[in-house]
Short mmCIF file of C-alpha atoms and ligand atoms in Angstrom, two decimals:
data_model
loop_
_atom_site.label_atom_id
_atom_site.label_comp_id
_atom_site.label_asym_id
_atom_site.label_seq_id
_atom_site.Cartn_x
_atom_site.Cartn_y
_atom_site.Cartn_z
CA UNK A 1 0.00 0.00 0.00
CA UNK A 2 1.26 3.05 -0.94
CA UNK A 3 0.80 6.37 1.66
CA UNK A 4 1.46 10.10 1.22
CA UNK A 5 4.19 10.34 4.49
CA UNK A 6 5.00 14.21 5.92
CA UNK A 7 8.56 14.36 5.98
CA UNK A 8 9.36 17.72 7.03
CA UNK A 9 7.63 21.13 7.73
CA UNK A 10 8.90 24.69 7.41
CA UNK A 11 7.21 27.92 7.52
CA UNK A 12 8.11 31.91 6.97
CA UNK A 13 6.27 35.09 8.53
CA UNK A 14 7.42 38.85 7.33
CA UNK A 15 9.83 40.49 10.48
CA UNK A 16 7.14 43.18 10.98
CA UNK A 17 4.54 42.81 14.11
CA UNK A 18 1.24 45.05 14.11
CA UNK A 19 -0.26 45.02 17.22
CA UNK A 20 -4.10 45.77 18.07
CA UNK A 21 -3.08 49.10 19.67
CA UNK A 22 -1.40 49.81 16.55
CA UNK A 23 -4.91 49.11 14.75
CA UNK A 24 -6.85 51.02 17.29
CA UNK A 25 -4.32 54.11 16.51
CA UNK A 26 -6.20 54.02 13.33
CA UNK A 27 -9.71 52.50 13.40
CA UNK A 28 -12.46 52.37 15.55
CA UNK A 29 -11.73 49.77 17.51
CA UNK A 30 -9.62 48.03 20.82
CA UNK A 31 -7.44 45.86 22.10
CA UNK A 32 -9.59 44.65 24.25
CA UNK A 33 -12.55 43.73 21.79
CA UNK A 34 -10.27 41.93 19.34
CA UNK A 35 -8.60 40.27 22.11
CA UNK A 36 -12.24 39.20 23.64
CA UNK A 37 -13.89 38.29 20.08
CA UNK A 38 -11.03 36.67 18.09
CA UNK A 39 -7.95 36.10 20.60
CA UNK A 40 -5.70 37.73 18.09
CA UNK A 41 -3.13 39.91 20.15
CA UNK A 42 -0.57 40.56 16.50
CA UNK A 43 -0.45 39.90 13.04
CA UNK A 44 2.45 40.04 10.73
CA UNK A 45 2.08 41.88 7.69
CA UNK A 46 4.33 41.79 4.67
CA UNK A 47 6.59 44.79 3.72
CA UNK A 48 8.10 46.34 0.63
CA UNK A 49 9.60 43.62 -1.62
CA UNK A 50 7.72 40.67 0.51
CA UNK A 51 4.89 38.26 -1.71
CA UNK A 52 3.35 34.93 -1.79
CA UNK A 53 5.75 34.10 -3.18
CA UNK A 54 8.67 35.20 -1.48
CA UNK A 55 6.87 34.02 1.85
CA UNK A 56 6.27 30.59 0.62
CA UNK A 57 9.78 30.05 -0.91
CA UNK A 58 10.91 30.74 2.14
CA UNK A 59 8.85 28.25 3.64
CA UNK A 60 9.56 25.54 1.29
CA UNK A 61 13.05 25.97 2.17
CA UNK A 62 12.83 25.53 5.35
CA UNK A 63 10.47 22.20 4.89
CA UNK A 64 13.21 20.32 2.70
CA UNK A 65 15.97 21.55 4.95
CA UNK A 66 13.82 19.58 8.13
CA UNK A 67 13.28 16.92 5.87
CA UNK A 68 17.13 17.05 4.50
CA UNK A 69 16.18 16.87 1.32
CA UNK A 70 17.43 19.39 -1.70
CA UNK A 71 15.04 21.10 -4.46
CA UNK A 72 15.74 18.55 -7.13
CA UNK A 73 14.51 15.94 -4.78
CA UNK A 74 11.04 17.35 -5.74
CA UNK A 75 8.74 16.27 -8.11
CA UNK A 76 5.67 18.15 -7.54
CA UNK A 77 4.46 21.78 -6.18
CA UNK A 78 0.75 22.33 -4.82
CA UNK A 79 0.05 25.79 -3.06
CA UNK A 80 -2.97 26.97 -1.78
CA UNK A 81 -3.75 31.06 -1.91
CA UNK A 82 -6.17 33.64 -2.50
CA UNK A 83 -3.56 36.10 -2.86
CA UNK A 84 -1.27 34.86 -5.61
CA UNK A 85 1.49 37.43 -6.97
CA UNK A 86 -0.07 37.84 -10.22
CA UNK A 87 -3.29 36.45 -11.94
CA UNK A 88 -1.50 34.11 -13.91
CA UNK A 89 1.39 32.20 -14.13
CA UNK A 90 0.32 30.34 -10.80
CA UNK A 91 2.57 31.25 -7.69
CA UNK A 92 3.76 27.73 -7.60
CA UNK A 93 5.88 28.03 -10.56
CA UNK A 94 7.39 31.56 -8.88
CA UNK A 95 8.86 29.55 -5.94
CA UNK A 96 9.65 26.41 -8.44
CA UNK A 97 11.80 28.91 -10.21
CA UNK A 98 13.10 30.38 -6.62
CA UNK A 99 14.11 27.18 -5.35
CA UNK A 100 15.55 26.37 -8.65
CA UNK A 101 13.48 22.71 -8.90
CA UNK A 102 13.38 20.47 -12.11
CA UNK A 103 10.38 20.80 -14.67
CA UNK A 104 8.40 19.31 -12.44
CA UNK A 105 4.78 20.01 -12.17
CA UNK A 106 3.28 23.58 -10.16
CA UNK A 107 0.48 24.57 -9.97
CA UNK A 108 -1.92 26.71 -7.01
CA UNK A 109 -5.10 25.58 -5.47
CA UNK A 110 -7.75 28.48 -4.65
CA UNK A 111 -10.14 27.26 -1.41
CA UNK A 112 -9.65 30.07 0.33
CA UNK A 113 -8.94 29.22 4.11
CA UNK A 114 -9.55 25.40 3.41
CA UNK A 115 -6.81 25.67 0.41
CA UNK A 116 -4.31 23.88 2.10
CA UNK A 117 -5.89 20.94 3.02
CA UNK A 118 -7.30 21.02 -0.64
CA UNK A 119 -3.78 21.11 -1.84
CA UNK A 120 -2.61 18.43 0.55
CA UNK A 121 -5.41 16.58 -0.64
CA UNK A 122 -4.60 16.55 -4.26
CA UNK A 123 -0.80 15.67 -3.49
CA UNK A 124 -1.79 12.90 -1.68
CA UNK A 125 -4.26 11.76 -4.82
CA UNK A 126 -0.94 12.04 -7.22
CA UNK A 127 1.60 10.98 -4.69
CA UNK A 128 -0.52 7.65 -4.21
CA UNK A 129 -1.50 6.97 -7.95
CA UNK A 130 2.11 7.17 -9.11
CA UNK A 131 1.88 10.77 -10.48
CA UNK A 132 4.59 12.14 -8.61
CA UNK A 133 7.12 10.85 -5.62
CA UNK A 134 7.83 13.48 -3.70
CA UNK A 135 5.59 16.57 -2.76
CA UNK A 136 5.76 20.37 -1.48
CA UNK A 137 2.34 21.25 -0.41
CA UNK A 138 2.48 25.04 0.69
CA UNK A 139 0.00 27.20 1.89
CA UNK A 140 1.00 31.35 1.50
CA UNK A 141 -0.91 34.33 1.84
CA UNK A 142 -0.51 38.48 1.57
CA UNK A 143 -4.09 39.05 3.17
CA UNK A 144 -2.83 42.70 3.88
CA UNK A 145 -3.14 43.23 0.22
CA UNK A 146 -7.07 42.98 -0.16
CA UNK A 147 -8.16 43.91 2.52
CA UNK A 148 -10.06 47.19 3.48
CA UNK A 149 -8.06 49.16 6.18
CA UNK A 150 -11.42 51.07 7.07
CA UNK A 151 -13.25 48.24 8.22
CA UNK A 152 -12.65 47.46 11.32
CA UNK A 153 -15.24 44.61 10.84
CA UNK A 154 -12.10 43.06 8.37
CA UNK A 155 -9.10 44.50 9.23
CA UNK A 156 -8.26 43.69 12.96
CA UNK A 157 -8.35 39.58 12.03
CA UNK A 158 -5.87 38.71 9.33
CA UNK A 159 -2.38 38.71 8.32
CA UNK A 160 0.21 37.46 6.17
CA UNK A 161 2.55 34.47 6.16
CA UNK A 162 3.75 30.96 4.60
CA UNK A 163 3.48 27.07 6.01
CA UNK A 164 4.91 24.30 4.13
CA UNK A 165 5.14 20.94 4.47
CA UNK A 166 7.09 18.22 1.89
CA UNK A 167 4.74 14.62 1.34
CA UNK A 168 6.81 11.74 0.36
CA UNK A 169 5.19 8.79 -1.09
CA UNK A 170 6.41 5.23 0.30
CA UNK A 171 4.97 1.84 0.13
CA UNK A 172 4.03 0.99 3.59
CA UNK A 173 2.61 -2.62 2.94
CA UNK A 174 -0.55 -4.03 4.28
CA UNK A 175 -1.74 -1.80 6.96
CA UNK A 176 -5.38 -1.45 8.03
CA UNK A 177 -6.63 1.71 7.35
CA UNK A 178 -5.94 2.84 10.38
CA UNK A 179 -2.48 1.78 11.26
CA UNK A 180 0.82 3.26 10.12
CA UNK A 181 2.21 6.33 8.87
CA UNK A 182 0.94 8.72 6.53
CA UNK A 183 -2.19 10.27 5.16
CA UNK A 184 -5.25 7.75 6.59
CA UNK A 185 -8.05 9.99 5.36
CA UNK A 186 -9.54 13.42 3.91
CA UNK A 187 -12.48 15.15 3.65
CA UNK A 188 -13.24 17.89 1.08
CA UNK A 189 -17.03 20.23 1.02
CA UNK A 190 -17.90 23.39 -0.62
CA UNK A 191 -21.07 25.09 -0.74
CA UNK A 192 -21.67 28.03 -3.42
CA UNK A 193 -24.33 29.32 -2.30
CA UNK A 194 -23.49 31.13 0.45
CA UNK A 195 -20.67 32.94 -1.94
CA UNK A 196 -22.13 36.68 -0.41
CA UNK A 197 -20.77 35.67 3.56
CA UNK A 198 -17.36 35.52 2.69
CA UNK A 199 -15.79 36.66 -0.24
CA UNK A 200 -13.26 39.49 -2.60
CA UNK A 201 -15.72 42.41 -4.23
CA UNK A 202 -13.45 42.16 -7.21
CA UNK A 203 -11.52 39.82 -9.70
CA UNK A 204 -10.23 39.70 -13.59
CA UNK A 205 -13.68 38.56 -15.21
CA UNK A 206 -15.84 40.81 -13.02
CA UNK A 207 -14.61 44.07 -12.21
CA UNK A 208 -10.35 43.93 -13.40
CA UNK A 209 -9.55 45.24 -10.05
CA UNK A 210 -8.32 43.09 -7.29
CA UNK A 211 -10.99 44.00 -4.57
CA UNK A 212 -11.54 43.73 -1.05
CA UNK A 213 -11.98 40.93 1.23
CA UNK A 214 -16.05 41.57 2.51
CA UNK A 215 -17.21 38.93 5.51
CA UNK A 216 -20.36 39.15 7.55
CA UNK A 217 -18.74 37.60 10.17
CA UNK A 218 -21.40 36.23 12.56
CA UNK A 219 -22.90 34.09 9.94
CA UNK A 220 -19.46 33.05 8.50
CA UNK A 221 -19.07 31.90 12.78
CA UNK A 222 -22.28 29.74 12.62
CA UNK A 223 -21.67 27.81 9.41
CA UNK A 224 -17.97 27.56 10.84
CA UNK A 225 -19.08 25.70 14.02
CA UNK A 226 -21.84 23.53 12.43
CA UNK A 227 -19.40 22.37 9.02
CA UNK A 228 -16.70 21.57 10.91
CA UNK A 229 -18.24 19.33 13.88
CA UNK A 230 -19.27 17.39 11.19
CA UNK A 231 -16.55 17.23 8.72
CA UNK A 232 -14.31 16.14 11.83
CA UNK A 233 -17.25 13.80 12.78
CA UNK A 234 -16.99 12.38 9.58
CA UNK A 235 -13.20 11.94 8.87
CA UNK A 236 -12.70 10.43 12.18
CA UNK A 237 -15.43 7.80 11.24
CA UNK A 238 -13.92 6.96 8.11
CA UNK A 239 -10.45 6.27 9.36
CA UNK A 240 -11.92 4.14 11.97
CA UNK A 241 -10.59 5.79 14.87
CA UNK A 242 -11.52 6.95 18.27
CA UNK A 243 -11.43 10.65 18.63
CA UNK A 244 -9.48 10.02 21.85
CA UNK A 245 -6.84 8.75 19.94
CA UNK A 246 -6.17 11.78 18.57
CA UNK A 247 -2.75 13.80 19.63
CA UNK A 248 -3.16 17.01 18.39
CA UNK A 249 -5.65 19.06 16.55
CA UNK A 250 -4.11 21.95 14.36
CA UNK A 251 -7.05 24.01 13.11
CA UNK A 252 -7.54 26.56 11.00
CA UNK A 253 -7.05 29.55 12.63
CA UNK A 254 -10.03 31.68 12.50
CA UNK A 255 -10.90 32.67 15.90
CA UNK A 256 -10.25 31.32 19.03
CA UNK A 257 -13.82 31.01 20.16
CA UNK A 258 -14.61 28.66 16.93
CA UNK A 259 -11.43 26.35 17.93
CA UNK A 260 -12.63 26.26 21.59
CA UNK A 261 -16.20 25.84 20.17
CA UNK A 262 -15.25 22.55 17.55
CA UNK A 263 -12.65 20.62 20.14
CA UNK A 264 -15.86 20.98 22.47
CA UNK A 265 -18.34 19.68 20.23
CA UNK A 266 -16.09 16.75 19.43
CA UNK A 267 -15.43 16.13 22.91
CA UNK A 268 -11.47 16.85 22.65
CA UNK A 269 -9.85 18.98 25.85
CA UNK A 270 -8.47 22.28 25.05
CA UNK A 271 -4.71 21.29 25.28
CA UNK A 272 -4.65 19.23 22.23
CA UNK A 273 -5.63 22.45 20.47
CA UNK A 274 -2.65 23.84 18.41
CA UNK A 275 -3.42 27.66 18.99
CA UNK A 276 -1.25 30.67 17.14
CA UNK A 277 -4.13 32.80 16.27
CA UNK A 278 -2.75 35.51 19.03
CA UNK A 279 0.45 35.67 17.19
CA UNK A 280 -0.66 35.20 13.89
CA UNK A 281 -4.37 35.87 13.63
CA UNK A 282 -5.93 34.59 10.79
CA UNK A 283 -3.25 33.52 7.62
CA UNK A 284 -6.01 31.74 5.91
CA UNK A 285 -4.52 29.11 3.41
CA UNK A 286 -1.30 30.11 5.07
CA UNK A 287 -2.88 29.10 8.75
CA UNK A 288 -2.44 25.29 9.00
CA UNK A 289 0.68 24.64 7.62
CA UNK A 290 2.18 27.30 10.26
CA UNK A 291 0.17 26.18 12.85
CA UNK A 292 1.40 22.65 12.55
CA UNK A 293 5.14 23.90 11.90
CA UNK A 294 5.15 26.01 15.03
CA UNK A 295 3.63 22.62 16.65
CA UNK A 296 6.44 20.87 15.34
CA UNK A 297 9.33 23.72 16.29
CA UNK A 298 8.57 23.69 19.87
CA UNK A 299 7.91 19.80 20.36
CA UNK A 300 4.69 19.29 20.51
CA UNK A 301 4.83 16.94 17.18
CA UNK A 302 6.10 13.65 17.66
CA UNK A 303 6.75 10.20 15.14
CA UNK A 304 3.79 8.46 15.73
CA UNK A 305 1.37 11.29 16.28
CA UNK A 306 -2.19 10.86 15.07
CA UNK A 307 -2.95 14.36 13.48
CA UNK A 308 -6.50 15.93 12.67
CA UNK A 309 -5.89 18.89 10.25
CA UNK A 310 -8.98 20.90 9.77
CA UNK A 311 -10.33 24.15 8.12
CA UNK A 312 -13.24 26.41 6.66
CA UNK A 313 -13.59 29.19 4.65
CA UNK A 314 -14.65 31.14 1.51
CA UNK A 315 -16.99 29.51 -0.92
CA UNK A 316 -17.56 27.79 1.99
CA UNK A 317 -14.80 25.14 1.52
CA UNK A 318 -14.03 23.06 4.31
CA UNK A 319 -12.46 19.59 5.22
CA UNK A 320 -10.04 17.74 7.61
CA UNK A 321 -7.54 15.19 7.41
CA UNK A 322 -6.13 12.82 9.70
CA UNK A 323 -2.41 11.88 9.06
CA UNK A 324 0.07 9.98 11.54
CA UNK A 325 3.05 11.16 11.84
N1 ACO B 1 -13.75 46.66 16.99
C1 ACO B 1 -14.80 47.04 17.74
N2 ACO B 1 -16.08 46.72 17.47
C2 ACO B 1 -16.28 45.96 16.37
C3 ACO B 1 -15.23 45.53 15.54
C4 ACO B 1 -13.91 45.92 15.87
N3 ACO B 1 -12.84 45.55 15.16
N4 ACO B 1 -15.74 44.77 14.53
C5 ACO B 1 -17.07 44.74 14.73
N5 ACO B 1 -17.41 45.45 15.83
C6 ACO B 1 -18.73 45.66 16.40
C7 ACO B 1 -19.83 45.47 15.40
O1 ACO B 1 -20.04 46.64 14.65
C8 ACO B 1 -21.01 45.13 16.30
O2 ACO B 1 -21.52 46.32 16.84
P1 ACO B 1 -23.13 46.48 17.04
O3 ACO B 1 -23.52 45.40 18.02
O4 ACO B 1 -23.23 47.86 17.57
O5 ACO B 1 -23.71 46.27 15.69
C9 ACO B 1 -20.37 44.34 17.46
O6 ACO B 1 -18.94 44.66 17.40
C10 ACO B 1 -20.55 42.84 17.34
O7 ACO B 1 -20.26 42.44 16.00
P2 ACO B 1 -20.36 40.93 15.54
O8 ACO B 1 -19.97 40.84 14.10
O9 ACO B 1 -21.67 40.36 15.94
O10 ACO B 1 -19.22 40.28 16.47
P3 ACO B 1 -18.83 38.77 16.65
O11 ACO B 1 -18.83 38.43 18.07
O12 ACO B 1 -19.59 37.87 15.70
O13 ACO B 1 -17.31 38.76 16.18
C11 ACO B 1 -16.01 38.10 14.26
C12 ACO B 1 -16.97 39.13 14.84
C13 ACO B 1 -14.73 38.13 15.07
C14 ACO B 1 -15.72 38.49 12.79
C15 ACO B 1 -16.62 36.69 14.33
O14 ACO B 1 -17.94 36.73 13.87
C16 ACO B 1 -15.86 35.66 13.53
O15 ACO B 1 -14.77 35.27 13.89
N6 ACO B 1 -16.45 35.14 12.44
C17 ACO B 1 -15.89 34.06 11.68
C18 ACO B 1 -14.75 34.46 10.82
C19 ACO B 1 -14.21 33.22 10.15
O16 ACO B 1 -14.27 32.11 10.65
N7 ACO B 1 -13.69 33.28 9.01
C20 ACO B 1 -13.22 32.00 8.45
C21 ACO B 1 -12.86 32.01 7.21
S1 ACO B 1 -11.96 33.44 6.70
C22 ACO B 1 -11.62 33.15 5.02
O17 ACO B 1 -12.02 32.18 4.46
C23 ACO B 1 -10.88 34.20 4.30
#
């Protein structure tokens, strides 16, 4: 049997902090109600000369160096964004050139927030069926570039950054479905209809501007809450595990109060929860992949781990994954 394994992780967040008093210098708004609401206390935002791309090069790097492995070790490129550096040629191709990798393919993945575990995903699909060996699956964002620095609805919850992770495909044996390393199951949903709670008031075919991100936030929460209990319901089933077999949880990071809200409705405790939405509030494709890297960094990742990856956003998209480590 052959399984998509994780092999290393890396991520990359621009040098410059904005705080919420730095926000409330400038909007209507405080520390204390972003704090209370979200449990964002910073956000880093890309500078002059920083991109998608740049971020997520940066990124990639860092996965192959934990994995030891070199750019021509790669055979594939999946990244997830909403913010890619231009409309076209895909931002995958920008770091493929960066990193200086082999004609190998590159290509991005738009599902908003969920985009990474879409692009994980598909790299398992191509890693498994033979298409490709070895895998960077990157999620990068420059959220500070769309959004609408007068709406303090928007602006106090996002910010910019890069997680990657490198999938290398390896026969395992026979293994239950259940048992050994490596990708055991995902979960992919979208729902179109509710495009007007979440999405960018411009785009090439519509307007030819770039547009700003527009979210009515409570309803975005209550979808959030309901989609993911049972998306994580679901995966868990389908593995055939018991949800308290599960390590750690590294969530999209949204808000704090929907993590909190979704490990509770599961019936997981609070400290499996990996948290960085008060460092990094919301990176959307970007959020998982640092998430689980900063997991990883400061030990809380070990072989062996049983992982639950899980996200929501725009479209809606949303889906979870369960991986062992
Ligand atoms: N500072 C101060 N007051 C504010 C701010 C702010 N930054 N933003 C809104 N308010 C006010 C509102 O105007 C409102 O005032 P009113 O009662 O006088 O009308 C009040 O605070 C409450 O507003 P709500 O929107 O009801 O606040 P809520 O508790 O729902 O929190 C939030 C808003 C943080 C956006 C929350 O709804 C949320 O996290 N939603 C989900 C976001 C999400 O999950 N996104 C996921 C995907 S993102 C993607 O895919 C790109």
């Amino acid at each position: 049997m052959i399984r998509s394994l994780v092999r290393g992780a890396g991520s990359a967040l621009p040098p410059r902090i904005v705080t919420n008093d730095e926000l409330a210098a400038r909007l209507d708004t405080s520390n204390e109600w972003i704090v209370e609401r979200t449990g964002i206390h910073q956000r880093h935002i890309a500078g002059e000369g920083e991109t998608t791309a740049t971020l997520a090069t940066d990124a990639a790097r860092a996965a192959l160096a934990d994995a030891g492995l070199e750019p021509g070790d790669i055979d594939l490129i999946v990244l997830a964004t909403a913010t890619p550096d231009n409309t076209f040629p895909a931002t995958a191709t920008k770091v493929q050139a960066a990193l200086g990798c082999g004609p190998c393919a590159a290509f991005d993945v738009a599902a908003v927030c969920s985009g990474f575990l879409y692009a994980m995903s598909v790299a398992d699909g191509m890693l498994v069926s033979g298409q490709a060996r070895r895998a960077l699956v990157i999620g990068a964002e420059t959220f500070s570039r769309i959004l609408d620095w007068e709406d303090r609805t928007t602006a106090v919850l996002f910010g910019d950054g890069a997680g990657a992770i490198v999938l290398e495909a390896q026969d395992v044996g026979d293994l239950g479905r259940n048992e050994g390393p490596g990708i055991l199951t995902s979960q992919l949903h979208a729902d179109g209809k509710h495009h007007d709670l979440l999405y960018v008031d411009g785009g090439p075919s519509t307007t030819q501007t770039v547009g700003h991100l527009r979210m009515k936030g409570r309803e975005v929460f209550r979808h959030a809450v309901v989609n993911l209990a049972q998306v994580l319901g679901d995966v868990v089933a389908k593995a055939g595990v018991r949800v308290d077999e599960i390590d750690l949880v590294v969530p999209h990071q949204a808000n704090i109060r929907i993590l909190e809200a979704t490990a509770r409705k599961l019936g997981l405790p609070p400290e499996k929860l990996v948290v960085t939405v008060d460092r990094h509030a919301n990176t959307s494709a970007a959020s998982v992949p640092l998430a689980f890297a900063a997991a990883r960094a400061d030990g809380r990742v070990k072989q062996g781990d049983l992982i639950l990856f899980e996200a929501m956003g725009g479209g809606f998209t949303w889906g979870a994954s369960l991986v062992r480590l």
